[in-house]
Amino acid sequence: MVELTIPVIYSFYSSLLLLGGVQGFVLAFVLLQFAGKPGHANRYLAVILVALGAHTLHQFLITTGYITWVKPMIGLNLPLEYLFGPCIYLYIKALTQPKKTQSGELLHFVPVAASLLLLAPFYLLDFGGKWQIITHNLAADSWLGVTKLILPLYIVTAEASFAAYLFASYRLLRAHQRRVKDYFSYAEKVTLSWLSHFLGVFAVFLGIFIVFLVFIESQGAVNHIADGLYIFTLFAIHYLGIGGLLQPTIYPQSETPGTVPSGAGSTTKSSAKYKKSALDRDQQTRISQRLRQLMDQEKPYLNADLTLPLLAQALSVSPNYLSQTLNEHLDVSFFEFVAAYRISHARALLADPANSNMAILDVAMESGFNSRSAFYSAFKNHTGMTPAQFKREQAENLDPALSSPTGKR
């Protein structure tokens, strides 16, 4: 039997693969050892980074031909396809529902073990057979013997599993993002919008690859799309690693999102949401009066980290009752209610001549906002103008000469 000869070829592309693969393992290690924030959630993200890193390093070995140095490793990355979906889903769940029990989460990884049995006929092939299939990106014209039966099943089940988890992850994110406005007075780093964007882009890239794999007969075209997908994988490693390192714990240990119904909306939705509540209209009126008094006298809205449970604690009412009062009696979300007070405070600061030299960022921080961008967005939403425009308008009202083109009376 003639031994397969594979030349060693090193290129800029293979250098990127090597760098990206190593980066995946390094970021996973850093995430577990030094992030120290949402530790349980970080474990799932670390698994994703290791799996992406392993995929990329495997492609590096294939592209350069170094796989001949470690022949038993060829194709060992295939079962990792079943890890991405469960891990991204469990990562989002651990961040957004930290109080819920984690029993049964290992069941999500049963398909990984099952895939080893499914792919057994592939692993029983000699190196040459596995090389042919792998270098053709699992395309149908490379299937040998019994792999003609198991590889289609592997591809279908892997992609179907990922699609199902992608959809479930999207639903988790949407439910969390609806709950944010009923729980937080800020949106920075709690909406997980960076993950929403990533899932959307990844779904598009994966869809393109599947279309080419199924419908394009040119092996060269399939290989080009596969190369593009690996370039995207390099981006994914960096994006997920940095995103995970920057992502703080969303819900403090002393608070639980489960006590607050999610999604303020129409009267019909609110009525359905609080159908079992014992809070009546008179009680809502009393709570709203106490709430107004608290906001005017103690100004809790100036606390940039204010949450619904914290405000409920200051009022000595349950978070659920406070949420119901805001949604039904005042017809606003917690986020909108606090933002209105913060904007009112900011307008007073901007209109005061004594603060004429006060920077816009300082006004934002003094009013309870976490960032300049959040302040600008909220201010324009409430007033129809930017803080700078409002400040200039107030100055012109105080000094009519400022509104003259020549600046003279």
CSV table of C-alpha atoms in Angstrom, one decimal:
chain,number,residue,atom,x,y,z
A,1,MET,CA,0.0,0.0,0.0
A,2,VAL,CA,1.4,3.4,-1.1
A,3,GLU,CA,1.8,5.8,1.9
A,4,LEU,CA,0.0,9.1,1.5
A,5,THR,CA,2.5,11.9,1.0
A,6,ILE,CA,1.4,15.3,2.3
A,7,PRO,CA,3.6,18.3,1.7
A,8,VAL,CA,4.2,20.8,4.5
A,9,ILE,CA,2.9,24.2,3.5
A,10,TYR,CA,3.1,27.3,5.7
A,11,SER,CA,1.3,30.5,4.8
A,12,PHE,CA,-0.1,33.7,6.3
A,13,TYR,CA,-3.5,32.0,6.5
A,14,SER,CA,-2.1,29.1,8.5
A,15,SER,CA,-0.3,31.6,10.8
A,16,LEU,CA,-3.7,33.2,11.6
A,17,LEU,CA,-5.2,29.8,12.3
A,18,LEU,CA,-2.3,29.0,14.8
A,19,LEU,CA,-2.6,32.4,16.5
A,20,GLY,CA,-6.4,32.1,16.8
A,21,GLY,CA,-6.3,28.6,18.1
A,22,VAL,CA,-3.8,29.4,20.8
A,23,GLN,CA,-5.8,32.5,21.6
A,24,GLY,CA,-8.9,30.4,22.2
A,25,PHE,CA,-7.1,28.3,24.9
A,26,VAL,CA,-5.4,31.4,26.5
A,27,LEU,CA,-8.7,33.4,26.7
A,28,ALA,CA,-10.4,30.3,28.2
A,29,PHE,CA,-7.7,30.1,30.9
A,30,VAL,CA,-7.8,33.8,31.7
A,31,LEU,CA,-11.6,33.7,31.8
A,32,LEU,CA,-11.6,30.9,34.4
A,33,GLN,CA,-8.7,32.1,36.5
A,34,PHE,CA,-8.8,35.8,36.5
A,35,ALA,CA,-12.3,37.1,35.5
A,36,GLY,CA,-13.8,36.2,38.9
A,37,LYS,CA,-17.3,37.6,38.0
A,38,PRO,CA,-20.0,35.3,36.8
A,39,GLY,CA,-17.9,32.2,37.5
A,40,HIS,CA,-20.5,29.5,36.8
A,41,ALA,CA,-21.5,31.1,33.5
A,42,ASN,CA,-17.8,31.5,32.5
A,43,ARG,CA,-17.3,27.8,32.5
A,44,TYR,CA,-19.6,27.4,29.6
A,45,LEU,CA,-18.0,30.2,27.7
A,46,ALA,CA,-14.5,28.7,28.4
A,47,VAL,CA,-15.7,25.4,26.9
A,48,ILE,CA,-16.8,27.3,23.7
A,49,LEU,CA,-13.5,29.0,23.5
A,50,VAL,CA,-11.6,25.7,23.9
A,51,ALA,CA,-13.8,24.0,21.3
A,52,LEU,CA,-13.3,26.9,18.8
A,53,GLY,CA,-9.6,26.9,19.6
A,54,ALA,CA,-9.4,23.1,19.0
A,55,HIS,CA,-11.3,23.5,15.7
A,56,THR,CA,-8.9,26.2,14.5
A,57,LEU,CA,-5.8,24.3,15.5
A,58,HIS,CA,-7.1,21.2,13.8
A,59,GLN,CA,-7.5,23.2,10.6
A,60,PHE,CA,-4.0,24.6,11.1
A,61,LEU,CA,-2.7,21.0,11.2
A,62,ILE,CA,-4.7,20.1,8.0
A,63,THR,CA,-3.7,23.3,6.1
A,64,THR,CA,0.0,23.0,6.8
A,65,GLY,CA,0.2,19.2,6.6
A,66,TYR,CA,1.6,18.9,10.1
A,67,ILE,CA,-1.3,16.6,10.8
A,68,THR,CA,1.0,13.8,9.5
A,69,TRP,CA,3.0,14.3,12.7
A,70,VAL,CA,-0.1,13.6,14.9
A,71,LYS,CA,-2.2,11.3,12.7
A,72,PRO,CA,-4.5,10.0,15.5
A,73,MET,CA,-5.8,13.6,16.0
A,74,ILE,CA,-7.4,13.9,12.5
A,75,GLY,CA,-11.1,14.3,12.8
A,76,LEU,CA,-11.2,14.5,16.6
A,77,ASN,CA,-12.7,17.9,16.4
A,78,LEU,CA,-15.9,16.7,14.8
A,79,PRO,CA,-17.8,15.8,18.0
A,80,LEU,CA,-17.1,19.4,19.3
A,81,GLU,CA,-19.8,20.6,16.9
A,82,TYR,CA,-22.4,19.4,19.4
A,83,LEU,CA,-20.9,21.6,22.2
A,84,PHE,CA,-21.5,25.1,20.8
A,85,GLY,CA,-25.3,25.1,21.0
A,86,PRO,CA,-25.7,23.8,24.6
A,87,CYS,CA,-22.8,25.9,25.9
A,88,ILE,CA,-24.0,29.2,24.5
A,89,TYR,CA,-27.6,28.4,25.7
A,90,LEU,CA,-26.3,27.5,29.2
A,91,TYR,CA,-24.1,30.5,29.3
A,92,ILE,CA,-27.0,32.9,28.7
A,93,LYS,CA,-29.2,31.0,31.1
A,94,ALA,CA,-26.5,31.1,33.9
A,95,LEU,CA,-26.2,34.9,33.4
A,96,THR,CA,-29.9,35.7,33.2
A,97,GLN,CA,-31.4,33.1,35.5
A,98,PRO,CA,-28.7,32.6,38.1
A,99,LYS,CA,-31.1,31.4,40.9
A,100,LYS,CA,-32.7,28.6,38.8
A,101,THR,CA,-31.4,25.1,39.5
A,102,GLN,CA,-28.8,23.6,37.3
A,103,SER,CA,-30.0,20.0,37.7
A,104,GLY,CA,-30.1,18.1,34.4
A,105,GLU,CA,-27.7,20.4,32.6
A,106,LEU,CA,-25.4,17.4,31.8
A,107,LEU,CA,-28.1,16.0,29.7
A,108,HIS,CA,-27.4,18.8,27.2
A,109,PHE,CA,-24.1,17.1,26.5
A,110,VAL,CA,-25.4,13.6,25.8
A,111,PRO,CA,-25.2,14.2,22.0
A,112,VAL,CA,-21.5,14.8,22.3
A,113,ALA,CA,-21.0,11.3,23.7
A,114,ALA,CA,-23.5,9.9,21.2
A,115,SER,CA,-21.6,11.5,18.3
A,116,LEU,CA,-18.5,9.4,19.2
A,117,LEU,CA,-20.5,6.3,18.6
A,118,LEU,CA,-22.1,7.7,15.4
A,119,LEU,CA,-18.7,8.7,14.0
A,120,ALA,CA,-17.0,5.3,14.9
A,121,PRO,CA,-17.0,4.1,11.3
A,122,PHE,CA,-15.2,7.3,10.3
A,123,TYR,CA,-12.6,6.8,13.0
A,124,LEU,CA,-12.0,3.2,11.9
A,125,LEU,CA,-10.9,4.4,8.4
A,126,ASP,CA,-7.2,4.6,7.8
A,127,PHE,CA,-5.5,7.9,7.7
A,128,GLY,CA,-5.8,8.3,4.0
A,129,GLY,CA,-9.6,7.8,4.1
A,130,LYS,CA,-10.0,10.3,6.9
A,131,TRP,CA,-7.7,12.8,5.1
A,132,GLN,CA,-9.8,12.6,2.0
A,133,ILE,CA,-13.1,13.3,3.8
A,134,ILE,CA,-11.7,16.1,6.1
A,135,THR,CA,-9.9,18.0,3.3
A,136,HIS,CA,-13.1,17.9,1.2
A,137,ASN,CA,-14.9,19.5,4.2
A,138,LEU,CA,-17.2,16.5,4.5
A,139,ALA,CA,-18.6,17.0,1.0
A,140,ALA,CA,-20.6,14.1,-0.4
A,141,ASP,CA,-18.0,13.2,-3.1
A,142,SER,CA,-15.5,12.3,-0.4
A,143,TRP,CA,-17.6,9.8,1.5
A,144,LEU,CA,-16.3,6.3,1.7
A,145,GLY,CA,-18.1,3.0,2.5
A,146,VAL,CA,-20.3,3.2,5.5
A,147,THR,CA,-19.5,6.9,6.0
A,148,LYS,CA,-22.0,7.5,3.2
A,149,LEU,CA,-24.6,6.6,5.8
A,150,ILE,CA,-23.2,8.2,9.0
A,151,LEU,CA,-21.8,11.5,7.7
A,152,PRO,CA,-25.1,12.8,6.4
A,153,LEU,CA,-26.7,11.9,9.7
A,154,TYR,CA,-23.8,13.6,11.6
A,155,ILE,CA,-24.2,16.8,9.5
A,156,VAL,CA,-28.0,16.9,9.8
A,157,THR,CA,-28.1,16.2,13.6
A,158,ALA,CA,-25.2,18.6,14.4
A,159,GLU,CA,-26.7,21.5,12.4
A,160,ALA,CA,-30.2,20.8,13.6
A,161,SER,CA,-29.0,20.7,17.2
A,162,PHE,CA,-27.2,24.0,16.8
A,163,ALA,CA,-30.2,25.6,15.1
A,164,ALA,CA,-32.5,24.5,17.9
A,165,TYR,CA,-30.1,25.8,20.6
A,166,LEU,CA,-29.7,29.0,18.6
A,167,PHE,CA,-33.4,29.6,18.7
A,168,ALA,CA,-33.7,28.7,22.4
A,169,SER,CA,-30.8,31.1,23.2
A,170,TYR,CA,-32.5,33.9,21.2
A,171,ARG,CA,-35.7,33.4,23.2
A,172,LEU,CA,-33.8,33.5,26.5
A,173,LEU,CA,-32.1,36.7,25.4
A,174,ARG,CA,-35.4,38.3,24.3
A,175,ALA,CA,-37.1,37.4,27.6
A,176,HIS,CA,-34.2,38.8,29.5
A,177,GLN,CA,-34.1,42.0,27.5
A,178,ARG,CA,-37.8,42.5,28.1
A,179,ARG,CA,-37.2,42.0,31.9
A,180,VAL,CA,-34.4,44.5,32.0
A,181,LYS,CA,-36.7,47.6,31.9
A,182,ASP,CA,-38.7,46.2,34.8
A,183,TYR,CA,-35.6,45.5,36.9
A,184,PHE,CA,-32.8,47.9,36.1
A,185,SER,CA,-32.5,51.7,36.0
A,186,TYR,CA,-29.6,51.3,33.5
A,187,ALA,CA,-28.9,49.2,30.4
A,188,GLU,CA,-25.1,49.2,30.2
A,189,LYS,CA,-23.7,45.6,30.2
A,190,VAL,CA,-27.0,44.0,31.3
A,191,THR,CA,-28.9,43.6,28.0
A,192,LEU,CA,-26.3,41.2,26.5
A,193,SER,CA,-26.8,42.9,23.2
A,194,TRP,CA,-23.2,41.9,22.3
A,195,LEU,CA,-24.4,38.3,22.4
A,196,SER,CA,-27.5,39.0,20.3
A,197,HIS,CA,-25.3,40.5,17.6
A,198,PHE,CA,-23.0,37.6,17.7
A,199,LEU,CA,-25.7,35.0,17.4
A,200,GLY,CA,-27.2,36.8,14.4
A,201,VAL,CA,-23.9,37.1,12.5
A,202,PHE,CA,-23.0,33.5,13.3
A,203,ALA,CA,-26.4,32.2,12.1
A,204,VAL,CA,-25.9,34.0,8.8
A,205,PHE,CA,-22.4,32.6,8.3
A,206,LEU,CA,-23.5,29.1,9.2
A,207,GLY,CA,-26.5,29.3,6.8
A,208,ILE,CA,-24.2,30.4,4.0
A,209,PHE,CA,-21.9,27.5,4.6
A,210,ILE,CA,-24.7,25.0,4.7
A,211,VAL,CA,-26.2,26.3,1.4
A,212,PHE,CA,-22.8,26.0,-0.3
A,213,LEU,CA,-22.2,22.5,1.2
A,214,VAL,CA,-25.6,21.2,-0.1
A,215,PHE,CA,-26.1,23.1,-3.4
A,216,ILE,CA,-22.7,24.0,-4.7
A,217,GLU,CA,-21.0,21.2,-6.6
A,218,SER,CA,-17.6,23.0,-7.0
A,219,GLN,CA,-15.2,21.7,-4.3
A,220,GLY,CA,-13.1,24.8,-4.7
A,221,ALA,CA,-16.1,27.0,-3.9
A,222,VAL,CA,-16.9,24.9,-0.8
A,223,ASN,CA,-13.3,25.2,0.3
A,224,HIS,CA,-13.3,28.9,0.0
A,225,ILE,CA,-16.5,29.2,2.0
A,226,ALA,CA,-14.9,26.9,4.7
A,227,ASP,CA,-11.9,29.1,4.8
A,228,GLY,CA,-14.2,32.1,5.3
A,229,LEU,CA,-15.9,30.3,8.1
A,230,TYR,CA,-12.6,29.7,9.8
A,231,ILE,CA,-11.7,33.4,9.5
A,232,PHE,CA,-15.0,34.1,11.2
A,233,THR,CA,-14.1,31.6,13.9
A,234,LEU,CA,-10.9,33.7,14.6
A,235,PHE,CA,-13.2,36.7,15.0
A,236,ALA,CA,-15.5,34.7,17.2
A,237,ILE,CA,-12.7,33.6,19.6
A,238,HIS,CA,-11.6,37.2,20.1
A,239,TYR,CA,-15.1,38.6,20.3
A,240,LEU,CA,-16.4,36.0,22.8
A,241,GLY,CA,-13.3,36.0,24.9
A,242,ILE,CA,-13.1,39.8,25.3
A,243,GLY,CA,-16.9,40.0,25.7
A,244,GLY,CA,-16.9,37.4,28.4
A,245,LEU,CA,-14.0,39.1,30.3
A,246,LEU,CA,-15.9,42.4,30.2
A,247,GLN,CA,-19.3,41.0,31.1
A,248,PRO,CA,-20.1,41.5,34.8
A,249,THR,CA,-22.5,39.6,36.9
A,250,ILE,CA,-26.0,40.9,35.9
A,251,TYR,CA,-28.0,40.0,39.0
A,252,PRO,CA,-26.5,40.6,42.4
A,253,GLN,CA,-26.4,37.6,44.7
A,254,SER,CA,-28.9,39.3,47.1
A,255,GLU,CA,-31.4,39.9,44.3
A,256,THR,CA,-33.3,37.5,42.1
A,257,PRO,CA,-35.0,38.3,38.8
A,258,GLY,CA,-37.5,35.6,39.5
A,259,THR,CA,-39.4,37.9,41.9
A,260,VAL,CA,-40.3,40.3,39.1
A,261,PRO,CA,-42.6,39.5,36.3
A,262,SER,CA,-41.0,40.4,33.0
A,263,GLY,CA,-42.2,42.7,30.3
A,264,ALA,CA,-44.2,45.8,31.0
A,265,GLY,CA,-46.6,46.4,28.1
A,266,SER,CA,-50.2,47.1,27.3
A,267,THR,CA,-53.0,47.2,29.9
A,268,THR,CA,-54.2,43.8,28.7
A,269,LYS,CA,-50.7,42.3,29.1
A,270,SER,CA,-50.3,43.8,32.5
A,271,SER,CA,-53.7,42.6,33.7
A,272,ALA,CA,-52.8,39.0,32.6
A,273,LYS,CA,-49.4,39.3,34.2
A,274,TYR,CA,-50.7,40.3,37.6
A,275,LYS,CA,-53.9,38.3,37.5
A,276,LYS,CA,-53.1,36.4,40.7
A,277,SER,CA,-51.8,39.4,42.6
A,278,ALA,CA,-53.7,40.5,45.8
A,279,LEU,CA,-52.7,44.1,45.3
A,280,ASP,CA,-55.8,46.3,44.7
A,281,ARG,CA,-56.1,49.8,43.3
A,282,ASP,CA,-56.2,51.6,46.7
A,283,GLN,CA,-53.0,49.9,47.7
A,284,GLN,CA,-51.4,50.9,44.4
A,285,THR,CA,-52.4,54.5,45.1
A,286,ARG,CA,-50.8,54.5,48.5
A,287,ILE,CA,-47.6,52.9,47.2
A,288,SER,CA,-47.4,55.4,44.4
A,289,GLN,CA,-47.8,58.3,46.8
A,290,ARG,CA,-45.0,56.9,49.1
A,291,LEU,CA,-42.9,56.3,46.0
A,292,ARG,CA,-43.2,59.9,44.8
A,293,GLN,CA,-42.4,61.2,48.3
A,294,LEU,CA,-39.3,59.0,48.5
A,295,MET,CA,-38.1,60.0,45.0
A,296,ASP,CA,-38.5,63.8,45.9
A,297,GLN,CA,-37.0,63.7,49.3
A,298,GLU,CA,-34.3,61.0,49.3
A,299,LYS,CA,-33.5,61.0,45.5
A,300,PRO,CA,-32.6,57.3,45.2
A,301,TYR,CA,-32.5,57.8,41.4
A,302,LEU,CA,-29.1,59.5,41.8
A,303,ASN,CA,-27.7,56.0,42.6
A,304,ALA,CA,-26.4,54.8,39.2
A,305,ASP,CA,-26.8,51.2,40.3
A,306,LEU,CA,-30.4,51.4,41.4
A,307,THR,CA,-32.6,48.4,40.8
A,308,LEU,CA,-36.2,47.6,41.4
A,309,PRO,CA,-35.5,45.4,44.5
A,310,LEU,CA,-33.4,48.1,46.0
A,311,LEU,CA,-36.1,50.7,45.6
A,312,ALA,CA,-38.7,48.2,46.9
A,313,GLN,CA,-36.6,47.7,49.9
A,314,ALA,CA,-36.4,51.4,50.6
A,315,LEU,CA,-40.2,51.5,50.3
A,316,SER,CA,-40.7,48.4,52.5
A,317,VAL,CA,-42.8,46.7,49.8
A,318,SER,CA,-42.3,43.6,47.7
A,319,PRO,CA,-40.6,44.1,44.3
A,320,ASN,CA,-43.6,42.5,42.7
A,321,TYR,CA,-46.0,45.0,44.2
A,322,LEU,CA,-43.8,47.9,43.2
A,323,SER,CA,-43.5,46.6,39.7
A,324,GLN,CA,-47.3,46.2,39.5
A,325,THR,CA,-47.8,49.7,40.8
A,326,LEU,CA,-45.5,51.1,38.1
A,327,ASN,CA,-46.9,49.1,35.3
A,328,GLU,CA,-50.6,49.3,36.0
A,329,HIS,CA,-51.1,52.5,38.1
A,330,LEU,CA,-48.4,54.7,36.6
A,331,ASP,CA,-48.3,52.9,33.2
A,332,VAL,CA,-44.5,53.0,33.0
A,333,SER,CA,-41.6,50.6,33.4
A,334,PHE,CA,-39.2,50.9,36.2
A,335,PHE,CA,-36.5,52.0,33.8
A,336,GLU,CA,-38.7,54.8,32.3
A,337,PHE,CA,-39.8,55.9,35.7
A,338,VAL,CA,-36.3,56.4,37.1
A,339,ALA,CA,-35.0,57.9,33.8
A,340,ALA,CA,-37.7,60.6,34.0
A,341,TYR,CA,-36.4,61.7,37.4
A,342,ARG,CA,-32.8,61.6,36.3
A,343,ILE,CA,-33.6,63.8,33.2
A,344,SER,CA,-35.5,66.2,35.4
A,345,HIS,CA,-32.5,66.5,37.7
A,346,ALA,CA,-30.1,66.9,34.7
A,347,ARG,CA,-32.3,69.7,33.2
A,348,ALA,CA,-32.2,71.6,36.5
A,349,LEU,CA,-28.4,71.3,36.6
A,350,LEU,CA,-28.1,72.5,32.9
A,351,ALA,CA,-30.5,75.4,33.4
A,352,ASP,CA,-28.7,76.7,36.5
A,353,PRO,CA,-26.3,79.6,35.5
A,354,ALA,CA,-24.0,78.6,38.4
A,355,ASN,CA,-23.3,75.3,36.4
A,356,SER,CA,-22.4,77.0,33.2
A,357,ASN,CA,-18.9,75.6,33.2
A,358,MET,CA,-20.0,72.1,34.2
A,359,ALA,CA,-19.2,69.5,31.6
A,360,ILE,CA,-22.0,67.4,30.1
A,361,LEU,CA,-20.4,64.2,31.4
A,362,ASP,CA,-20.3,65.6,34.9
A,363,VAL,CA,-24.0,66.4,34.6
A,364,ALA,CA,-24.7,62.9,33.5
A,365,MET,CA,-22.8,61.4,36.4
A,366,GLU,CA,-24.4,63.8,38.9
A,367,SER,CA,-27.8,62.8,37.6
A,368,GLY,CA,-27.4,59.0,38.1
A,369,PHE,CA,-26.3,57.9,34.6
A,370,ASN,CA,-23.5,55.4,34.1
A,371,SER,CA,-22.3,56.8,30.7
A,372,ARG,CA,-22.4,59.8,28.4
A,373,SER,CA,-24.0,57.8,25.6
A,374,ALA,CA,-26.9,56.6,27.9
A,375,PHE,CA,-27.4,60.1,29.1
A,376,TYR,CA,-27.6,61.6,25.6
A,377,SER,CA,-30.0,58.9,24.5
A,378,ALA,CA,-32.3,59.3,27.4
A,379,PHE,CA,-32.1,63.1,27.4
A,380,LYS,CA,-33.0,63.3,23.7
A,381,ASN,CA,-35.8,60.8,24.1
A,382,HIS,CA,-37.4,62.9,26.9
A,383,THR,CA,-36.7,66.5,25.5
A,384,GLY,CA,-36.3,66.1,21.8
A,385,MET,CA,-32.8,67.8,22.0
A,386,THR,CA,-29.3,67.0,23.1
A,387,PRO,CA,-28.0,68.2,26.5
A,388,ALA,CA,-25.8,70.7,24.7
A,389,GLN,CA,-28.7,72.1,22.7
A,390,PHE,CA,-30.8,72.4,25.9
A,391,LYS,CA,-28.0,74.1,27.7
A,392,ARG,CA,-27.5,76.6,24.9
A,393,GLU,CA,-31.2,77.3,24.7
A,394,GLN,CA,-31.3,78.0,28.4
A,395,ALA,CA,-28.4,80.4,28.2
A,396,GLU,CA,-30.0,82.2,25.3
A,397,ASN,CA,-33.3,82.6,27.3
A,398,LEU,CA,-31.3,84.2,30.2
A,399,ASP,CA,-29.2,86.4,27.9
A,400,PRO,CA,-31.1,87.5,24.7
A,401,ALA,CA,-27.9,88.9,23.3
A,402,LEU,CA,-26.5,85.4,22.9
A,403,SER,CA,-29.3,84.6,20.4
A,404,SER,CA,-28.2,87.5,18.2
A,405,PRO,CA,-26.0,86.6,15.2
A,406,THR,CA,-23.7,89.5,16.1
A,407,GLY,CA,-23.8,88.8,19.8
A,408,LYS,CA,-24.8,92.4,20.4
A,409,ARG,CA,-27.9,93.9,22.1
